[in-house]
mmCIF file of C-alpha atoms and ligand atoms in Angstrom:
data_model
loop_
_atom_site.group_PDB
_atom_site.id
_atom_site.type_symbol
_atom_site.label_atom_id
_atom_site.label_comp_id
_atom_site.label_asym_id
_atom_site.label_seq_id
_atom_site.Cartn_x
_atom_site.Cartn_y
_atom_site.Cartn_z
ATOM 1 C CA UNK A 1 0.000 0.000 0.000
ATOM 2 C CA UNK A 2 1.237 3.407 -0.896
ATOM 3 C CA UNK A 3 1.951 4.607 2.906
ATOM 4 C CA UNK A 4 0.953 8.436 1.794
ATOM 5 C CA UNK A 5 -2.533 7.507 0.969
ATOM 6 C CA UNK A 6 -3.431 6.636 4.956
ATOM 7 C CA UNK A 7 -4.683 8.757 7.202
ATOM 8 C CA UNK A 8 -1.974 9.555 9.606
ATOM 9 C CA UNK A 9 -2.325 12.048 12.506
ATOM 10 C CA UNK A 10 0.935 12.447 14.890
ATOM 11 C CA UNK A 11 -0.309 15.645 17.208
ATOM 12 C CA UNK A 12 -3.079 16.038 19.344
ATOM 13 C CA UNK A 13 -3.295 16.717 22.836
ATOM 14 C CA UNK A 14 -5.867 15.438 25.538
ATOM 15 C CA UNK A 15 -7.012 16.116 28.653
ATOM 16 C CA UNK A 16 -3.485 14.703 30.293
ATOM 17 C CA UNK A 17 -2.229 18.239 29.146
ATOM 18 C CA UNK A 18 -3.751 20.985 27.837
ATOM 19 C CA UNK A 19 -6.421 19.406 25.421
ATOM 20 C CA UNK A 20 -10.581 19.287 26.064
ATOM 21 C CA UNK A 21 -10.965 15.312 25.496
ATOM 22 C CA UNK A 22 -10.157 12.446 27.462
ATOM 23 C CA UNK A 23 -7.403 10.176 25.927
ATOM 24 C CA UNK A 24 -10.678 7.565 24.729
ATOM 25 C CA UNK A 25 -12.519 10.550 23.865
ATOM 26 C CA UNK A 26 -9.959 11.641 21.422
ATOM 27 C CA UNK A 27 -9.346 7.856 19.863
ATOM 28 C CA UNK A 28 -13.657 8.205 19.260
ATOM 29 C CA UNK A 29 -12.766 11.566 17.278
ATOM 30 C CA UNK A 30 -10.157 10.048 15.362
ATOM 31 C CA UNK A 31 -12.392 6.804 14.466
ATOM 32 C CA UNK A 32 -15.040 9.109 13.278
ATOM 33 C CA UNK A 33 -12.737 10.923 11.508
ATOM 34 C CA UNK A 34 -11.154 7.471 9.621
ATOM 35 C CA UNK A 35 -7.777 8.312 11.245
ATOM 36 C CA UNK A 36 -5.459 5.374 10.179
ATOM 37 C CA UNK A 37 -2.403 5.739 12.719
ATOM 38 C CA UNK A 38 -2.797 8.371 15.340
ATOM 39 C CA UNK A 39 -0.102 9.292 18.009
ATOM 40 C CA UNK A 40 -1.158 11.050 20.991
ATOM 41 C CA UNK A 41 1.678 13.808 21.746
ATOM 42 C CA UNK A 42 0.313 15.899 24.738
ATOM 43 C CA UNK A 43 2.942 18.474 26.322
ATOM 44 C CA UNK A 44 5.857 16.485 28.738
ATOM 45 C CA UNK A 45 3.068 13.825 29.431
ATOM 46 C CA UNK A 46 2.931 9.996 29.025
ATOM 47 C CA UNK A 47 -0.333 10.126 31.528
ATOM 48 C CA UNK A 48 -2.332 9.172 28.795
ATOM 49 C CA UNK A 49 -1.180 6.663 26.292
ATOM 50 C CA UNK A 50 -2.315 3.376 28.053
ATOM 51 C CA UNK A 51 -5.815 4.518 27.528
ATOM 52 C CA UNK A 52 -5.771 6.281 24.295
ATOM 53 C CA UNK A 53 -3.967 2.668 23.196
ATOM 54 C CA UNK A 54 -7.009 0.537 24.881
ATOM 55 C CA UNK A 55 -9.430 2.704 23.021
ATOM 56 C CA UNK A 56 -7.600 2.680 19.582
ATOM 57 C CA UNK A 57 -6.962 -1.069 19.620
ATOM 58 C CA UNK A 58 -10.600 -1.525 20.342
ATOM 59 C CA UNK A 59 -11.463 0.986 17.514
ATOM 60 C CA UNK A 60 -8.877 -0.482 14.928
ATOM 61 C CA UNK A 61 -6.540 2.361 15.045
ATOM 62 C CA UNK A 62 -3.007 1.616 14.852
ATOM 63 C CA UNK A 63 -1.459 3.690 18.053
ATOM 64 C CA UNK A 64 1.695 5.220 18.282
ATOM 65 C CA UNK A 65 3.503 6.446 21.905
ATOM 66 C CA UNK A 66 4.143 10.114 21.228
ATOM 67 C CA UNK A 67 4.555 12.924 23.338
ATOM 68 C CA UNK A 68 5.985 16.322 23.116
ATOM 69 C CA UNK A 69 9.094 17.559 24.857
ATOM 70 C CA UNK A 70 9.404 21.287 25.413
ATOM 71 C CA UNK A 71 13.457 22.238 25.019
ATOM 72 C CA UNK A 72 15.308 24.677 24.426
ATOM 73 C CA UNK A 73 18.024 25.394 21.674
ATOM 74 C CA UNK A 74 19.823 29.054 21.792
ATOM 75 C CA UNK A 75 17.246 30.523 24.166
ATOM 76 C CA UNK A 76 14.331 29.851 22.254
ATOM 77 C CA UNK A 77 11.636 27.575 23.438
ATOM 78 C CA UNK A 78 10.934 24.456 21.240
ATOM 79 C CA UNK A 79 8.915 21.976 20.853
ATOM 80 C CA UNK A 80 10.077 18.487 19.972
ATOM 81 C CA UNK A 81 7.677 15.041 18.830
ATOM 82 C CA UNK A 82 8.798 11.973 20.214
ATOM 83 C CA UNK A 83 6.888 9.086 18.428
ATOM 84 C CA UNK A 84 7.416 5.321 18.658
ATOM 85 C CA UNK A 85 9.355 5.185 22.185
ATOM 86 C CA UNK A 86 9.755 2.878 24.953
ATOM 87 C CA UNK A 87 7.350 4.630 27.584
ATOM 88 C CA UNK A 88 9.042 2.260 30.361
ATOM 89 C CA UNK A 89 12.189 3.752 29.164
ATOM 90 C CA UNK A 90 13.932 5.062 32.879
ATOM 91 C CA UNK A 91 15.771 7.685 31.154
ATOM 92 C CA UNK A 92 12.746 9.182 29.209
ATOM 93 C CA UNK A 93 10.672 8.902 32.535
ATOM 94 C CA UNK A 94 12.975 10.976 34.273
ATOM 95 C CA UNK A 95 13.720 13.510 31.762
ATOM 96 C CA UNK A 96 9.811 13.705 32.116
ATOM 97 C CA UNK A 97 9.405 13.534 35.770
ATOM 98 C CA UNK A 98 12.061 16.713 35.606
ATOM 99 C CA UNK A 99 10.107 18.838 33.216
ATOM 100 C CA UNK A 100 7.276 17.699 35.266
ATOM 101 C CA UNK A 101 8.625 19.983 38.371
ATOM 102 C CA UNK A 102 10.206 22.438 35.789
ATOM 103 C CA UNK A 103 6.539 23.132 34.946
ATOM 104 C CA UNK A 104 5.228 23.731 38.707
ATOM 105 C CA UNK A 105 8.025 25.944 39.709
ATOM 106 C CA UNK A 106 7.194 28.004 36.390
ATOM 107 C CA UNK A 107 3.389 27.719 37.480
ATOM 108 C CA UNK A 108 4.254 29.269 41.138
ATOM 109 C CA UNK A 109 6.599 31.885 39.309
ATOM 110 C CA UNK A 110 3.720 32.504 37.018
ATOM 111 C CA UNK A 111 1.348 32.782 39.698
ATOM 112 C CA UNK A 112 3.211 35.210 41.541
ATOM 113 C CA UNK A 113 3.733 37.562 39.065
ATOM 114 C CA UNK A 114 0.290 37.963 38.336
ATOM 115 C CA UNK A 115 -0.185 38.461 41.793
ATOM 116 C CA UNK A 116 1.983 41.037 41.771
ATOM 117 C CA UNK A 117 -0.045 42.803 39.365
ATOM 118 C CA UNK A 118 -3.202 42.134 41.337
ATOM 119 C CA UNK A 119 -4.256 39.271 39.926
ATOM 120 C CA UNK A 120 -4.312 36.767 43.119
ATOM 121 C CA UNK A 121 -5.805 32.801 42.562
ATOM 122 C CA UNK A 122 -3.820 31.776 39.673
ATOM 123 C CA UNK A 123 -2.203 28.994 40.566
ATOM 124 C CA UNK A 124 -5.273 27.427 42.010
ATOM 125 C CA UNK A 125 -7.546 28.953 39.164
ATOM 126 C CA UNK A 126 -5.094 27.572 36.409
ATOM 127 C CA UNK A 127 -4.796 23.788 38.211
ATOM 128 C CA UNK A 128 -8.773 23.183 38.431
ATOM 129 C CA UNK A 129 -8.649 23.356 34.863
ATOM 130 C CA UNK A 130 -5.074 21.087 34.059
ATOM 131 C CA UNK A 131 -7.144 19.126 36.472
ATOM 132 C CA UNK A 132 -5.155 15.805 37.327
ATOM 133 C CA UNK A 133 -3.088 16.891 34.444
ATOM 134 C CA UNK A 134 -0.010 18.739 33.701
ATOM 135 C CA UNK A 135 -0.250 22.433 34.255
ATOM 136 C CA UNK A 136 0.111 24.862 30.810
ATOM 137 C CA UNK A 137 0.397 28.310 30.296
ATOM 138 C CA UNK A 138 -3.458 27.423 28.054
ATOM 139 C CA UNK A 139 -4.645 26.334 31.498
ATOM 140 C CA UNK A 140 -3.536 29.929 32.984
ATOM 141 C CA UNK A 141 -5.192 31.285 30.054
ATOM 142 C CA UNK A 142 -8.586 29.763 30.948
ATOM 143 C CA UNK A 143 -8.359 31.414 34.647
ATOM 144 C CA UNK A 144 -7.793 34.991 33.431
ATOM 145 C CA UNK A 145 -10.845 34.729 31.331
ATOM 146 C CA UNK A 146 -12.797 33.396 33.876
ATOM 147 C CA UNK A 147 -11.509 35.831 36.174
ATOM 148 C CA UNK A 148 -12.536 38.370 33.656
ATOM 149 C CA UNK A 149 -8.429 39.856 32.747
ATOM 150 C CA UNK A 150 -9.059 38.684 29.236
ATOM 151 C CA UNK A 151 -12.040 38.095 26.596
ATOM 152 C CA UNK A 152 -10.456 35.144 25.404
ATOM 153 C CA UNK A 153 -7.579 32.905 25.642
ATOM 154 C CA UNK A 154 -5.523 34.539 22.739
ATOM 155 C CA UNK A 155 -6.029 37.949 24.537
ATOM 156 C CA UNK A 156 -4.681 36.056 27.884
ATOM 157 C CA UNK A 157 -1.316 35.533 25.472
ATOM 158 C CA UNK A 158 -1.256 38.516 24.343
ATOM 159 C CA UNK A 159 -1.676 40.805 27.532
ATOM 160 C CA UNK A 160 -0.052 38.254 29.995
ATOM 161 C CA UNK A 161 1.457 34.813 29.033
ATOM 162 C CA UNK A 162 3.192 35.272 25.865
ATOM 163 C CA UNK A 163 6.687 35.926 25.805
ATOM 164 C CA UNK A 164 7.821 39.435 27.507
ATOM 165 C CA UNK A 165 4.265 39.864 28.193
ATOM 166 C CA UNK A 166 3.152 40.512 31.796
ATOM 167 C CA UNK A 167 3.634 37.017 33.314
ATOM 168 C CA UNK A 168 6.390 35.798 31.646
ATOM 169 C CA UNK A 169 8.756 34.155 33.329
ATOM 170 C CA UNK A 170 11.782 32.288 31.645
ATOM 171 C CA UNK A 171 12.174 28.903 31.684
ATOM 172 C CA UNK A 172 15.234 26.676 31.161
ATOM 173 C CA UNK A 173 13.884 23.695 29.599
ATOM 174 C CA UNK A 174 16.392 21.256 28.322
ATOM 175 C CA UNK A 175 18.689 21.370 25.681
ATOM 176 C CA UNK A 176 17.484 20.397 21.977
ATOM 177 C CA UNK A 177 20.415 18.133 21.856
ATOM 178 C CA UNK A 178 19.627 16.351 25.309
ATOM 179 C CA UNK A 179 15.952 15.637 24.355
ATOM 180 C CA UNK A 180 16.792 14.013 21.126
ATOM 181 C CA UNK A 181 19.368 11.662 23.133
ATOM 182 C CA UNK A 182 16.816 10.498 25.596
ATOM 183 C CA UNK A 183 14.029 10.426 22.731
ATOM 184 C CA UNK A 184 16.746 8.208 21.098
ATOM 185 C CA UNK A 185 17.656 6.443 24.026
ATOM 186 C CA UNK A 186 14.165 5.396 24.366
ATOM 187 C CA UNK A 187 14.311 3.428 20.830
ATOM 188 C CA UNK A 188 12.060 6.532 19.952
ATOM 189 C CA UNK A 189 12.223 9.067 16.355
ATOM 190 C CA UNK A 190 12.494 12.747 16.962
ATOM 191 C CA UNK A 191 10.386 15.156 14.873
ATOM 192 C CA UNK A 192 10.842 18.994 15.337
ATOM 193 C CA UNK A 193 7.332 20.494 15.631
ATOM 194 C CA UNK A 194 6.038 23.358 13.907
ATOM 195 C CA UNK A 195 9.103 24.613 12.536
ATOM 196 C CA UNK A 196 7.903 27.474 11.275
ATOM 197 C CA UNK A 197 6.010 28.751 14.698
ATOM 198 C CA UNK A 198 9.269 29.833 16.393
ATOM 199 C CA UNK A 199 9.367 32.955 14.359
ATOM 200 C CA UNK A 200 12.625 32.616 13.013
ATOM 201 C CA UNK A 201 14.398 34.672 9.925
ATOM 202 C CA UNK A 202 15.652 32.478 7.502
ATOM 203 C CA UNK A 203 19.624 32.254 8.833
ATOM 204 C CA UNK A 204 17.853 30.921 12.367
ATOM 205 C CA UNK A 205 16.113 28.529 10.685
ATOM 206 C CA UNK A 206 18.583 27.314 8.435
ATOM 207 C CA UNK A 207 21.192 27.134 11.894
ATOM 208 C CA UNK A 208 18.086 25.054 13.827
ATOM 209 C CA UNK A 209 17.640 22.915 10.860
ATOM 210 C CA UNK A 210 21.033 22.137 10.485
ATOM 211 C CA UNK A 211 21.645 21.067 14.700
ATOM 212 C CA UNK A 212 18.829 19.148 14.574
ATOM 213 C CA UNK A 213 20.021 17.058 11.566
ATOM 214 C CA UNK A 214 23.328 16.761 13.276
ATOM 215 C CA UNK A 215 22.361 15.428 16.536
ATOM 216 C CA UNK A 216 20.411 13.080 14.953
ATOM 217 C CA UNK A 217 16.744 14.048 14.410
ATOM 218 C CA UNK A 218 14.965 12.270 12.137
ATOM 219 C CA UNK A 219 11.815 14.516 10.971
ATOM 220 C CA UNK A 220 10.007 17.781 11.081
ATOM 221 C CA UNK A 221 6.652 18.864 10.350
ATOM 222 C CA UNK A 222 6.024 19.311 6.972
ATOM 223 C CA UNK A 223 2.030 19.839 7.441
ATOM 224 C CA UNK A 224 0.693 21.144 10.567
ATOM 225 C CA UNK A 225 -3.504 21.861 10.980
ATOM 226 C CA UNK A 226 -2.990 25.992 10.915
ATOM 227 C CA UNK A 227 -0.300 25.509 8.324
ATOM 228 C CA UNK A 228 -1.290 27.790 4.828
ATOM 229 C CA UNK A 229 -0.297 26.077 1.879
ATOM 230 C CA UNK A 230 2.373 28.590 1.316
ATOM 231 C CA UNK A 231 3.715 27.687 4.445
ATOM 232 C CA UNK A 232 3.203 23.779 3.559
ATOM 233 C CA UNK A 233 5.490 24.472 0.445
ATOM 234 C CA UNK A 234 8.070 26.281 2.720
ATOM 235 C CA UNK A 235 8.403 23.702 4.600
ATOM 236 C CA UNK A 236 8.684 20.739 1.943
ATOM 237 C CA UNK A 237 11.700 22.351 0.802
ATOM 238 C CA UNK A 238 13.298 22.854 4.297
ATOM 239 C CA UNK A 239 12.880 19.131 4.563
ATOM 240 C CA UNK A 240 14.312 18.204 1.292
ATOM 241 C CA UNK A 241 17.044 20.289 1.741
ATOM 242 C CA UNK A 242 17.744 19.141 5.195
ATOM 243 C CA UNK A 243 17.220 15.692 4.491
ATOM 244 C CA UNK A 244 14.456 14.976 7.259
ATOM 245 C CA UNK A 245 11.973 12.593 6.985
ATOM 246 C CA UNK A 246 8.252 14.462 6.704
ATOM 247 C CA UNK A 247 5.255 14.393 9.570
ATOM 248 C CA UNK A 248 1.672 15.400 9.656
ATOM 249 C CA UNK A 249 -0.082 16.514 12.924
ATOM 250 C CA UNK A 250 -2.979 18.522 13.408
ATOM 251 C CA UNK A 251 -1.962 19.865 16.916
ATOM 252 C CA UNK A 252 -5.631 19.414 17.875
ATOM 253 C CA UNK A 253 -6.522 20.829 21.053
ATOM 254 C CA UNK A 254 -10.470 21.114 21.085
ATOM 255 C CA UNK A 255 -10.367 24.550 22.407
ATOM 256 C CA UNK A 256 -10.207 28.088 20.619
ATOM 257 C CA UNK A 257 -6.694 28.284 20.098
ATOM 258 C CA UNK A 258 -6.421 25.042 18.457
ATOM 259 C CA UNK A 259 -9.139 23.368 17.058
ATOM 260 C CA UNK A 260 -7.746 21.804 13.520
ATOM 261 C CA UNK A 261 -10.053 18.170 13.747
ATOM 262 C CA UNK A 262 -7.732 14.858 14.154
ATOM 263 C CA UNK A 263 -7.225 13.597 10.607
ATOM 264 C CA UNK A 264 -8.107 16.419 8.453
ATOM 265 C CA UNK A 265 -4.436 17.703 7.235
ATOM 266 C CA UNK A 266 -3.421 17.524 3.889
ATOM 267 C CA UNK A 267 -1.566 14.216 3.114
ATOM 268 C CA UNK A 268 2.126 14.484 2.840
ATOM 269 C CA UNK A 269 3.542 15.512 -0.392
ATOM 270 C CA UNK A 270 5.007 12.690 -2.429
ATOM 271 C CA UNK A 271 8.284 13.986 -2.871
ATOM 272 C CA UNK A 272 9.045 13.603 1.068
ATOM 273 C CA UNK A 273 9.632 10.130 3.223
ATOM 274 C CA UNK A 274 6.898 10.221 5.841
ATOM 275 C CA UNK A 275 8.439 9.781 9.233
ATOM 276 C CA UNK A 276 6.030 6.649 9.559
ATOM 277 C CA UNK A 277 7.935 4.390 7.090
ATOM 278 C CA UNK A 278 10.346 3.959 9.827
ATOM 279 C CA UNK A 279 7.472 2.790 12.734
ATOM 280 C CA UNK A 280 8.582 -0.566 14.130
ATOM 281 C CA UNK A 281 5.312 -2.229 13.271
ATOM 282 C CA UNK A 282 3.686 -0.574 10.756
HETATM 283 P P1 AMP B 1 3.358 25.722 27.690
HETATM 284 O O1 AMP B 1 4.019 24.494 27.132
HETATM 285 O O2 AMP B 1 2.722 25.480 29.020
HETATM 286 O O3 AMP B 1 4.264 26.915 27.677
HETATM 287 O O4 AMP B 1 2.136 26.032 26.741
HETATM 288 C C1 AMP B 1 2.381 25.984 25.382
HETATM 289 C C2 AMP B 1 1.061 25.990 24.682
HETATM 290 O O5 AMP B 1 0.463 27.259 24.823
HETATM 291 C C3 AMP B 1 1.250 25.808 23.189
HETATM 292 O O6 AMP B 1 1.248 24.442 22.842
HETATM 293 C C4 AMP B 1 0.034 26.491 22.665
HETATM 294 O O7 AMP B 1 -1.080 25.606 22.814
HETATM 295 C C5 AMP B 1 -0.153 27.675 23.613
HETATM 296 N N1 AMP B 1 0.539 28.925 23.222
HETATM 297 C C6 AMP B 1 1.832 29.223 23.358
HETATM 298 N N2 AMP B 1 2.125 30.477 22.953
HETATM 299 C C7 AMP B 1 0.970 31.000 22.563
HETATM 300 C C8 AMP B 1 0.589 32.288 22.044
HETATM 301 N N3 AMP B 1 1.470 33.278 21.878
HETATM 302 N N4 AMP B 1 -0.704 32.460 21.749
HETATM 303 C C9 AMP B 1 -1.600 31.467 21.952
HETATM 304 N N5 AMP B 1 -1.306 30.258 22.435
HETATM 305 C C10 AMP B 1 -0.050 30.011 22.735
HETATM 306 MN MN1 MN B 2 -0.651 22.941 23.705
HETATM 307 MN MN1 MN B 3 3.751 22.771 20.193
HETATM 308 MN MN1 MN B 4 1.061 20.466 20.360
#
């Protein structure tokens, strides 16, 4: 079978970070939406793969162990896709149980800046929605609307959350180089996400595409749900020029701020190797 004519989702997020459906909830959108192979790839999370693998083995959906690592690379903030890992893997569940606390001090450091700005409840406000989940700056988001600060979660970005807004606080998250070891480490592939969402001018880009080759990642995404086709294009050629295999995720949240449904990106181009020819079992 040609493998680019399947279905193939590889981002989405569920309630185990900051997404609106339960893990099974999810797997039910995907079968509805004739998703193939699905990975579920919420934020420094492996909370919810055993049940978003129960539901898509009773559905028929061939499941892949994703999740995705926030690191950083030259002071920026990235976002990288493990897929196809070991999740008993020691070294990838400490490298998790460390971002894990990286996130709660930033939540508390969060918090207290919008305290300081009269703002008081957020840490509380922000973990009744993460729930049992891990804690996101979307979850703080939710609070200031509901505490009236913003009229919607974008807004919350803009006045507050977003870099050098209001309550930013920086974060050390681990190096770009260090996640792709333990992603590798953990028999797992590495896919940078969203390339073109770090806002990056063209020498950047062409510097992060070439570390990430070198240490050894194998894929970016070439399609992405709020991807233009312009953008699409872009990044075909970054990947055939960098020699990276190709992914497709629809980063679907179920919220405002992302709400592209499971399984409804354009398929990846021909002229790319999708990152799912090199799945263990496919
Ligand atoms: P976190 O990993 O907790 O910093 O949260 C990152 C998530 O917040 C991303 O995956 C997006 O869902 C959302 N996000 C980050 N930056 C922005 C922004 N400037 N505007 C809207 N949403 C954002
Ligand atoms: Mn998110
Ligand atoms: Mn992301
Ligand atoms: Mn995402």
């Amino acid at each position: 079978m040609n493998k680019n004519s399947l279905v193939v989702d590889l981002h989405m997020h569920s309630t185990s970070s900051d997404g609106v459906l339960s893990p099974s909830a999810l797997v039910d959108l995907n079968a509805e939406n004739h998703v193939d192979i699905m990975a579920l790839t919420d934020h420094d999370t492996l909370e919810g793969l055993s049940e978003a693998r129960e539901a898509a083995n009773r559905k028929g959906i061939r499941f892949i162990n994703g999740v995705e690592m926030t690191a950083s690379w030259e002071k920026k903030v990235l976002h990288i896709i493990a897929l196809d890992f070991d999740p008993e893997n020691l070294s990838l569940k400490q490298s998790l149980e460390d971002l894990k606390l990286q996130r709660l001090d930033r939540a508390e450091r969060i918090a207290k800046k919008l305290q300081n700005i009269g703002i008081p409840g957020s840490l509380a406000g922000a973990q009744k929605y993460a729930r049992e989940g891990l804690i996101t700056r979307p979850h703080f988001a939710q609070f200031l609307v509901e505490a009236g600060k913003a009229n919607d979660p974008q807004e919350a970005f803009d006045r507050y959350l977003g870099r050098k807004k209001k309550a930013w606080v920086a974060t050390e998250w681990p190096p770009m180089e260090k996640v792709i070891d333990t992603i590798h480490h953990a028999g797992g592939l590495a896919v940078l996400a969203h390339p073109l969402r770090y806002k990056l001018t063209a020498s950047w880009m062409y510097r992060l595409l070439t570390a990430f080759k070198k240490t050894g990642g194998e894929g970016m995404e070439v399609v992405c749900g709020y991807y233009t086709p312009i953008e699409i294009k872009t990044s075909v050629g970054f990947a055939l020029r960098f020699d990276l295999m190709g992914s497709v995720g629809s980063d679907f949240h179920g919220h405002s701020l992302y709400n592209n449904q499971p399984g409804t990106c354009s398929p990846l181009p021909d002229s790319l190797t999708p990152i799912w020819s090199l799945f263990k079992d496919l």
